[in-house]
GROMACS .gro file of C-alpha atoms in nm:
model
  376
    1MET     CA    1  -2.779  -0.883   0.785
    2SER     CA    2  -2.820  -1.172   0.519
    3ASP     CA    3  -2.813  -1.504   0.644
    4LYS     CA    4  -2.693  -1.569   0.303
    5SER     CA    5  -2.447  -1.863   0.363
    6SER     CA    6  -2.311  -1.964  -0.007
    7PHE     CA    7  -2.164  -1.720  -0.279
    8GLU     CA    8  -1.964  -1.702  -0.595
    9VAL     CA    9  -1.644  -1.530  -0.447
   10VAL     CA   10  -1.543  -1.509  -0.034
   11ILE     CA   11  -1.285  -1.192   0.051
   12ILE     CA   12  -1.144  -1.249   0.321
   13GLY     CA   13  -0.976  -0.932   0.428
   14GLY     CA   14  -1.155  -0.544   0.433
   15GLY     CA   15  -0.899  -0.373   0.412
   16ILE     CA   16  -0.782  -0.130   0.087
   17ALA     CA   17  -0.673  -0.497  -0.156
   18GLY     CA   18  -1.052  -0.689  -0.009
   19ALA     CA   19  -1.225  -0.364  -0.123
   20SER     CA   20  -1.079  -0.304  -0.472
   21VAL     CA   21  -1.039  -0.685  -0.589
   22ALA     CA   22  -1.446  -0.655  -0.488
   23TYR     CA   23  -1.502  -0.324  -0.692
   24PHE     CA   24  -1.349  -0.453  -0.992
   25LEU     CA   25  -1.535  -0.821  -0.971
   26ALA     CA   26  -1.853  -0.632  -0.966
   27GLU     CA   27  -1.773  -0.413  -1.260
   28ARG     CA   28  -1.718  -0.731  -1.438
   29GLY     CA   29  -2.081  -0.866  -1.320
   30ILE     CA   30  -1.981  -1.083  -1.093
   31THR     CA   31  -2.196  -0.942  -0.793
   32ASP     CA   32  -2.235  -1.321  -0.596
   33LEU     CA   33  -1.952  -1.175  -0.373
   34VAL     CA   34  -1.911  -1.128  -0.009
   35ILE     CA   35  -1.609  -0.919   0.251
   36LEU     CA   36  -1.498  -1.072   0.574
   37GLU     CA   37  -1.338  -0.840   0.805
   38ARG     CA   38  -1.202  -0.965   1.148
   39GLU     CA   39  -1.285  -0.603   1.277
   40SER     CA   40  -1.523  -0.381   1.314
   41GLN     CA   41  -1.435  -0.193   1.007
   42PRO     CA   42  -1.301  -0.226   0.683
   43GLY     CA   43  -0.960  -0.086   0.693
   44TYR     CA   44  -0.864  -0.091   1.007
   45HIS     CA   45  -0.522  -0.185   0.986
   46SER     CA   46  -0.302  -0.155   0.731
   47THR     CA   47  -0.488   0.071   0.517
   48GLY     CA   48  -0.599   0.305   0.803
   49ARG     CA   49  -0.269   0.363   0.987
   50SER     CA   50  -0.095   0.447   0.609
   51ALA     CA   51   0.133   0.735   0.460
   52ALA     CA   52  -0.139   0.693   0.159
   53THR     CA   53   0.100   0.872  -0.100
   54LEU     CA   54   0.067   0.820  -0.504
   55VAL     CA   55   0.486   0.793  -0.545
   56GLU     CA   56   0.506   0.602  -0.883
   57PHE     CA   57   0.871   0.578  -0.860
   58ASP     CA   58   1.071   0.224  -0.691
   59PRO     CA   59   1.311   0.045  -0.771
   60ASN     CA   60   1.185  -0.257  -0.878
   61PRO     CA   61   1.074  -0.258  -1.183
   62THR     CA   62   0.750  -0.468  -1.120
   63VAL     CA   63   0.642  -0.276  -0.872
   64GLN     CA   64   0.689   0.041  -1.060
   65ARG     CA   65   0.460  -0.046  -1.316
   66LEU     CA   66   0.215  -0.153  -1.044
   67LYS     CA   67   0.210   0.176  -0.938
   68ALA     CA   68   0.180   0.382  -1.257
   69ILE     CA   69  -0.114   0.161  -1.389
   70GLY     CA   70  -0.232   0.248  -1.029
   71GLY     CA   71  -0.165   0.637  -1.069
   72SER     CA   72  -0.330   0.700  -1.377
   73PHE     CA   73  -0.688   0.524  -1.228
   74LEU     CA   74  -0.671   0.730  -0.918
   75ARG     CA   75  -0.543   1.087  -1.126
   76ASN     CA   76  -0.842   0.969  -1.364
   77PRO     CA   77  -1.110   0.728  -1.174
   78PRO     CA   78  -1.385   0.613  -1.389
   79ALA     CA   79  -1.710   0.884  -1.415
   80GLY     CA   80  -1.949   0.810  -1.080
   81PHE     CA   81  -1.637   0.581  -0.885
   82ALA     CA   82  -1.562   0.886  -0.653
   83GLU     CA   83  -1.722   1.147  -0.480
   84ASN     CA   84  -1.441   1.372  -0.467
   85PRO     CA   85  -1.058   1.350  -0.633
   86LEU     CA   86  -0.847   1.115  -0.525
   87VAL     CA   87  -0.506   1.247  -0.509
   88GLN     CA   88  -0.347   1.581  -0.434
   89HIS     CA   89  -0.095   1.681  -0.661
   90SER     CA   90   0.163   1.791  -0.369
   91GLN     CA   91   0.428   1.649  -0.573
   92VAL     CA   92   0.626   1.360  -0.399
   93MET     CA   93   1.051   1.388  -0.380
   94PHE     CA   94   1.323   1.124  -0.433
   95VAL     CA   95   1.670   1.252  -0.248
   96PHE     CA   96   1.989   1.060  -0.444
   97ARG     CA   97   2.289   1.117  -0.192
   98ASP     CA   98   2.616   1.125  -0.341
   99SER     CA   99   2.662   0.758  -0.278
  100MET     CA  100   2.328   0.687  -0.453
  101LEU     CA  101   2.345   0.887  -0.733
  102HIS     CA  102   2.490   0.557  -0.972
  103GLU     CA  103   2.134   0.460  -0.948
  104LEU     CA  104   1.988   0.771  -1.033
  105ARG     CA  105   2.020   0.691  -1.442
  106GLY     CA  106   1.817   0.385  -1.422
  107ALA     CA  107   1.573   0.545  -1.226
  108ILE     CA  108   1.527   0.846  -1.448
  109ALA     CA  109   1.523   0.572  -1.738
  110ARG     CA  110   1.256   0.334  -1.571
  111LEU     CA  111   1.049   0.625  -1.533
  112GLY     CA  112   1.020   0.759  -1.872
  113ASN     CA  113   1.000   0.368  -1.983
  114ASP     CA  114   0.615   0.358  -1.760
  115GLY     CA  115   0.525   0.706  -1.843
  116VAL     CA  116   0.551   0.894  -1.513
  117SER     CA  117   0.578   1.293  -1.553
  118PHE     CA  118   0.905   1.366  -1.338
  119GLU     CA  119   1.221   1.612  -1.336
  120VAL     CA  120   1.547   1.612  -1.174
  121LEU     CA  121   1.644   1.836  -0.976
  122SER     CA  122   2.012   2.016  -0.839
  123GLN     CA  123   2.120   2.061  -0.482
  124ALA     CA  124   2.024   2.373  -0.497
  125GLN     CA  125   1.649   2.292  -0.702
  126ALA     CA  126   1.590   2.027  -0.423
  127VAL     CA  127   1.676   2.279  -0.106
  128ALA     CA  128   1.443   2.621  -0.250
  129ARG     CA  129   1.181   2.375  -0.187
  130VAL     CA  130   1.245   2.254   0.033
  131PRO     CA  131   1.522   2.508   0.264
  132VAL     CA  132   1.554   2.336   0.605
  133LEU     CA  133   1.745   2.024   0.329
  134GLU     CA  134   2.119   1.981   0.460
  135LEU     CA  135   2.207   1.871   0.098
  136ASP     CA  136   2.591   1.818  -0.060
  137GLU     CA  137   2.659   1.989  -0.410
  138SER     CA  138   2.651   1.694  -0.563
  139ASP     CA  139   2.323   1.542  -0.438
  140ARG     CA  140   2.035   1.538  -0.677
  141ALA     CA  141   1.639   1.476  -0.645
  142ILE     CA  142   1.364   1.310  -0.895
  143LEU     CA  143   1.037   1.527  -0.810
  144LEU     CA  144   0.735   1.328  -0.911
  145THR     CA  145   0.524   1.576  -1.026
  146ASP     CA  146   0.157   1.449  -1.089
  147ASP     CA  147   0.212   1.264  -0.733
  148GLY     CA  148   0.092   1.293  -0.390
  149ARG     CA  149  -0.130   1.204  -0.101
  150ILE     CA  150  -0.395   1.002  -0.185
  151ASP     CA  151  -0.758   1.044  -0.010
  152VAL     CA  152  -0.790   0.693   0.119
  153HIS     CA  153  -1.112   0.730   0.308
  154GLU     CA  154  -1.258   0.817  -0.018
  155LEU     CA  155  -1.054   0.541  -0.180
  156LEU     CA  156  -1.175   0.316   0.031
  157SER     CA  157  -1.528   0.388   0.079
  158SER     CA  158  -1.525   0.454  -0.323
  159TYR     CA  159  -1.445   0.069  -0.367
  160LEU     CA  160  -1.709  -0.034  -0.135
  161ARG     CA  161  -2.017   0.190  -0.198
  162HIS     CA  162  -2.011  -0.022  -0.538
  163PRO     CA  163  -2.022  -0.362  -0.491
  164ARG     CA  164  -2.257  -0.317  -0.208
  165ARG     CA  165  -2.535  -0.187  -0.393
  166ARG     CA  166  -2.539  -0.611  -0.460
  167ALA     CA  167  -2.314  -0.761  -0.260
  168GLN     CA  168  -2.237  -0.813   0.119
  169LEU     CA  169  -1.998  -0.657   0.381
  170ARG     CA  170  -1.974  -0.881   0.717
  171THR     CA  171  -1.790  -0.714   0.965
  172ASN     CA  172  -1.685  -0.854   1.278
  173CYS     CA  173  -1.625  -1.192   1.106
  174GLU     CA  174  -1.353  -1.366   1.155
  175VAL     CA  175  -1.210  -1.662   0.962
  176TRP     CA  176  -1.115  -1.945   1.127
  177SER     CA  177  -0.999  -2.203   0.847
  178VAL     CA  178  -1.043  -2.274   0.505
  179ILE     CA  179  -1.233  -2.577   0.439
  180ILE     CA  180  -1.076  -2.759   0.139
  181GLU     CA  181  -1.261  -3.076  -0.045
  182GLY     CA  182  -1.112  -3.283  -0.285
  183GLY     CA  183  -0.833  -3.071  -0.323
  184ARG     CA  184  -0.997  -2.776  -0.382
  185CYS     CA  185  -1.129  -2.456  -0.199
  186ARG     CA  186  -1.480  -2.463  -0.107
  187GLY     CA  187  -1.532  -2.199   0.168
  188VAL     CA  188  -1.450  -2.063   0.506
  189ILE     CA  189  -1.547  -2.103   0.843
  190THR     CA  190  -1.625  -1.838   1.020
  191ASN     CA  191  -1.655  -1.722   1.371
  192SER     CA  192  -2.045  -1.743   1.319
  193GLY     CA  193  -2.013  -1.999   1.095
  194GLU     CA  194  -1.937  -2.148   0.744
  195VAL     CA  195  -1.927  -1.986   0.432
  196HIS     CA  196  -1.953  -2.148   0.148
  197ALA     CA  197  -1.810  -2.018  -0.199
  198ARG     CA  198  -1.615  -2.131  -0.498
  199TRP     CA  199  -1.367  -1.882  -0.503
  200VAL     CA  200  -1.167  -1.797  -0.150
  201VAL     CA  201  -0.947  -1.458  -0.187
  202ASP     CA  202  -0.658  -1.425   0.055
  203ALA     CA  203  -0.662  -1.057   0.117
  204ALA     CA  204  -0.604  -1.098   0.505
  205GLY     CA  205  -0.305  -0.856   0.490
  206ALA     CA  206  -0.079  -0.916   0.745
  207TRP     CA  207  -0.289  -1.230   0.789
  208ALA     CA  208  -0.246  -1.359   0.458
  209GLY     CA  209  -0.019  -1.611   0.541
  210GLU     CA  210  -0.171  -1.745   0.829
  211ILE     CA  211  -0.486  -1.797   0.605
  212ALA     CA  212  -0.272  -1.943   0.351
  213SER     CA  213  -0.111  -2.204   0.547
  214SER     CA  214  -0.437  -2.319   0.700
  215ALA     CA  215  -0.575  -2.398   0.384
  216GLY     CA  216  -0.260  -2.608   0.286
  217ALA     CA  217  -0.141  -2.390   0.016
  218ALA     CA  218   0.182  -2.338  -0.123
  219PRO     CA  219   0.451  -2.241   0.141
  220ILE     CA  220   0.502  -1.918   0.112
  221VAL     CA  221   0.628  -1.690   0.365
  222LEU     CA  222   0.499  -1.366   0.423
  223GLU     CA  223   0.652  -1.128   0.633
  224PRO     CA  224   0.459  -0.853   0.847
  225ARG     CA  225   0.691  -0.572   0.920
  226ARG     CA  226   0.602  -0.269   1.106
  227ARG     CA  227   0.631   0.115   0.980
  228THR     CA  228   0.562   0.415   1.243
  229ILE     CA  229   0.470   0.731   1.196
  230VAL     CA  230   0.446   1.043   1.423
  231THR     CA  231   0.336   1.393   1.338
  232PHE     CA  232   0.412   1.772   1.489
  233GLU     CA  233   0.433   2.090   1.455
  234PRO     CA  234   0.674   2.240   1.259
  235PRO     CA  235   0.905   2.513   1.310
  236GLU     CA  236   0.738   2.909   1.420
  237GLN     CA  237   0.763   3.086   1.150
  238ILE     CA  238   0.848   2.849   0.826
  239ASP     CA  239   0.552   2.746   0.617
  240VAL     CA  240   0.552   2.377   0.520
  241SER     CA  241   0.225   2.390   0.344
  242ARG     CA  242   0.360   2.390  -0.021
  243TRP     CA  243   0.605   2.144   0.037
  244PRO     CA  244   0.642   1.825  -0.176
  245PHE     CA  245   0.669   1.449   0.034
  246VAL     CA  246   1.008   1.430   0.064
  247ILE     CA  247   1.174   1.088   0.071
  248SER     CA  248   1.571   1.018   0.134
  249GLU     CA  249   1.640   0.599   0.101
  250LEU     CA  250   1.989   0.726   0.242
  251ASP     CA  251   1.868   0.865   0.570
  252GLN     CA  252   1.555   0.619   0.606
  253LEU     CA  253   1.338   0.892   0.617
  254TYR     CA  254   1.024   1.029   0.514
  255PHE     CA  255   0.835   1.340   0.551
  256ALA     CA  256   0.564   1.581   0.467
  257PRO     CA  257   0.332   1.796   0.574
  258GLU     CA  258   0.004   1.686   0.744
  259SER     CA  259  -0.299   1.877   0.872
  260GLY     CA  260  -0.095   2.203   0.914
  261GLY     CA  261   0.193   2.018   1.051
  262LEU     CA  262   0.439   1.747   0.924
  263LEU     CA  263   0.427   1.389   0.904
  264LEU     CA  264   0.716   1.210   0.993
  265SER     CA  265   0.855   0.802   0.922
  266PRO     CA  266   1.158   0.626   1.018
  267MET     CA  267   1.114   0.395   0.746
  268ASP     CA  268   1.134   0.124   0.997
  269GLN     CA  269   1.067  -0.286   0.927
  270GLU     CA  270   1.077  -0.447   1.208
  271PRO     CA  271   0.968  -0.785   1.127
  272MET     CA  272   0.688  -0.932   1.386
  273ARG     CA  273   0.384  -1.126   1.346
  274PRO     CA  274   0.037  -1.071   1.276
  275CYS     CA  275  -0.068  -0.801   1.554
  276ASP     CA  276  -0.246  -0.443   1.612
  277ALA     CA  277   0.112  -0.324   1.610
  278GLN     CA  278   0.205  -0.021   1.816
  279PRO     CA  279   0.485   0.239   1.784
  280ASP     CA  280   0.861   0.166   1.940
  281ASP     CA  281   0.959   0.513   2.121
  282VAL     CA  282   1.304   0.395   2.024
  283VAL     CA  283   1.245   0.371   1.667
  284ILE     CA  284   1.116   0.733   1.677
  285ALA     CA  285   1.447   0.854   1.837
  286GLY     CA  286   1.673   0.705   1.603
  287ALA     CA  287   1.427   0.863   1.357
  288ILE     CA  288   1.429   1.213   1.566
  289GLU     CA  289   1.843   1.212   1.501
  290ARG     CA  290   1.833   1.098   1.109
  291LEU     CA  291   1.648   1.418   1.091
  292ARG     CA  292   1.867   1.673   1.298
  293ARG     CA  293   2.117   1.581   1.084
  294PHE     CA  294   1.938   1.634   0.690
  295ALA     CA  295   1.706   1.858   0.777
  296PRO     CA  296   1.825   2.070   1.164
  297ARG     CA  297   1.587   2.283   1.150
  298LEU     CA  298   1.236   2.011   1.206
  299VAL     CA  299   1.393   1.841   1.486
  300PRO     CA  300   1.072   1.899   1.701
  301ARG     CA  301   1.024   1.966   2.076
  302SER     CA  302   0.767   1.723   2.162
  303LEU     CA  303   0.524   1.521   1.898
  304LYS     CA  304   0.165   1.531   1.826
  305ARG     CA  305   0.021   1.152   1.758
  306LYS     CA  306   0.207   0.838   1.725
  307TRP     CA  307   0.102   0.502   1.542
  308SER     CA  308   0.224   0.206   1.356
  309GLY     CA  309   0.098  -0.002   1.085
  310LEU     CA  310   0.195  -0.338   0.947
  311ARG     CA  311   0.307  -0.385   0.570
  312THR     CA  312   0.351  -0.770   0.490
  313PHE     CA  313   0.636  -0.870   0.247
  314SER     CA  314   0.664  -1.156   0.025
  315PRO     CA  315   1.000  -1.365  -0.056
  316ASP     CA  316   1.090  -1.121  -0.340
  317SER     CA  317   0.922  -0.815  -0.245
  318VAL     CA  318   0.670  -0.858  -0.521
  319PRO     CA  319   0.290  -0.880  -0.433
  320VAL     CA  320   0.150  -1.279  -0.516
  321VAL     CA  321  -0.174  -1.237  -0.656
  322GLY     CA  322  -0.340  -1.549  -0.858
  323GLU     CA  323  -0.444  -1.910  -0.755
  324ASP     CA  324  -0.288  -2.101  -0.575
  325PRO     CA  325  -0.111  -2.400  -0.750
  326LEU     CA  326  -0.181  -2.624  -0.479
  327VAL     CA  327  -0.556  -2.558  -0.358
  328ARG     CA  328  -0.753  -2.498  -0.678
  329GLY     CA  329  -1.009  -2.212  -0.567
  330PHE     CA  330  -0.735  -2.052  -0.299
  331PHE     CA  331  -0.670  -1.671  -0.428
  332TRP     CA  332  -0.384  -1.508  -0.342
  333LEU     CA  333  -0.423  -1.099  -0.330
  334ALA     CA  334  -0.126  -1.018  -0.068
  335GLY     CA  335   0.230  -0.905  -0.007
  336GLN     CA  336   0.144  -0.607  -0.101
  337GLN     CA  337   0.436  -0.428   0.114
  338GLY     CA  338   0.361  -0.045   0.192
  339PHE     CA  339   0.236   0.051  -0.116
  340GLY     CA  340  -0.127  -0.123  -0.119
  341ILE     CA  341  -0.327   0.128  -0.213
  342GLU     CA  342  -0.149   0.313  -0.492
  343SER     CA  343  -0.106   0.001  -0.668
  344SER     CA  344  -0.448  -0.102  -0.600
  345PRO     CA  345  -0.649  -0.048  -0.892
  346ALA     CA  346  -0.341  -0.238  -1.073
  347LEU     CA  347  -0.439  -0.553  -0.828
  348GLY     CA  348  -0.749  -0.511  -0.793
  349GLN     CA  349  -0.813  -0.559  -1.181
  350ILE     CA  350  -0.543  -0.834  -1.252
  351ALA     CA  351  -0.709  -1.003  -0.985
  352ALA     CA  352  -1.068  -0.955  -1.067
  353ASP     CA  353  -0.952  -1.069  -1.419
  354LEU     CA  354  -0.815  -1.383  -1.330
  355ILE     CA  355  -1.097  -1.508  -1.138
  356ALA     CA  356  -1.340  -1.345  -1.410
  357ARG     CA  357  -1.174  -1.477  -1.722
  358GLY     CA  358  -0.882  -1.683  -1.637
  359SER     CA  359  -0.630  -1.370  -1.771
  360THR     CA  360  -0.592  -1.064  -1.772
  361GLY     CA  361  -0.467  -0.841  -2.021
  362ILE     CA  362  -0.302  -0.530  -1.849
  363PHE     CA  363  -0.008  -0.690  -1.712
  364ASP     CA  364   0.207  -1.018  -1.678
  365SER     CA  365   0.051  -1.199  -1.467
  366ARG     CA  366   0.319  -1.451  -1.428
  367ALA     CA  367   0.526  -1.219  -1.245
  368LEU     CA  368   0.280  -1.223  -0.957
  369SER     CA  369   0.183  -1.534  -0.965
  370PRO     CA  370   0.260  -1.751  -0.640
  371ALA     CA  371   0.356  -2.092  -0.886
  372ARG     CA  372   0.657  -1.814  -0.911
  373PHE     CA  373   0.759  -1.942  -0.612
  374SER     CA  374   0.690  -2.303  -0.682
  375ALA     CA  375   1.139  -2.351  -0.818
  376LEU     CA  376   1.241  -2.173  -0.462
   0.00000   0.00000   0.00000
């Protein structure tokens, strides 16, 4: 490893957020940068534990637009960016129960405005695609026809491969504090010494709030929340391989084909301090009971695997991207919740534009700026 200790940009965190901004900075000519990752490999925490699905629908219009920008990149990446396709077009189905039908019209309008490909399904059409569902005749669904599973390993490695020709990735490098001189960020102190930079990018995921606090940055409260996933074998004589990724907010469940079996999430959001999150058997048991009502034929006899990761939320559930209003040179790239992978092409470009040029043309960055919380 080079002993170079001064860079234009230091990026804290080697997950999808840090990797994406590194790639887009390099594309904009800023290659004097280093990614500092506390673990032995990039993507160890949330990035490596995600269901990794492109879902271009969201109740929040700002988030949905970010997903749509990300989806366009993932389906059609620049020539030479990836060695394999980034998206498997397995489709995504959102179930709208009777009590949620009032939200359906708004969802249809937003999807149309953002150019997302979709179909509206009746109860019978939804059940025809996933025959195990127990739906009422009045229930409806939205099928996102161009969405599906993301090859997160391919995406992360592609983000990292290109800038590493000219930049650095340092693993087992934990940031202890941020160096501030004269109201400006000057670098970081790590377990292996000081690293100086003109910009410090806080892409530390669940630890982003702690990093910001150490810098004396704006007091934006970021809350990590656990999300759990389990896998199991499907029932005999039921072919699940062509099923879409199925989401029901009312039932607080999603499930999808996974490596010949099925994955299931309770869609849990338990707040907790930054940690190596582990699953809770009580939460999993609750999900199985809800599955018994939503798709009773899928209830598993046993589980193959179970794991958890942390998704980090801002106060308004919109990512925080931009230079801190109190500490110059400290740049937020945090609060991506559970959509950090699919929105990384959007957020990475926005962040790189703001650092390299001071503005961006692909999105209204004021909606993401940390300064938006100043009046709260």
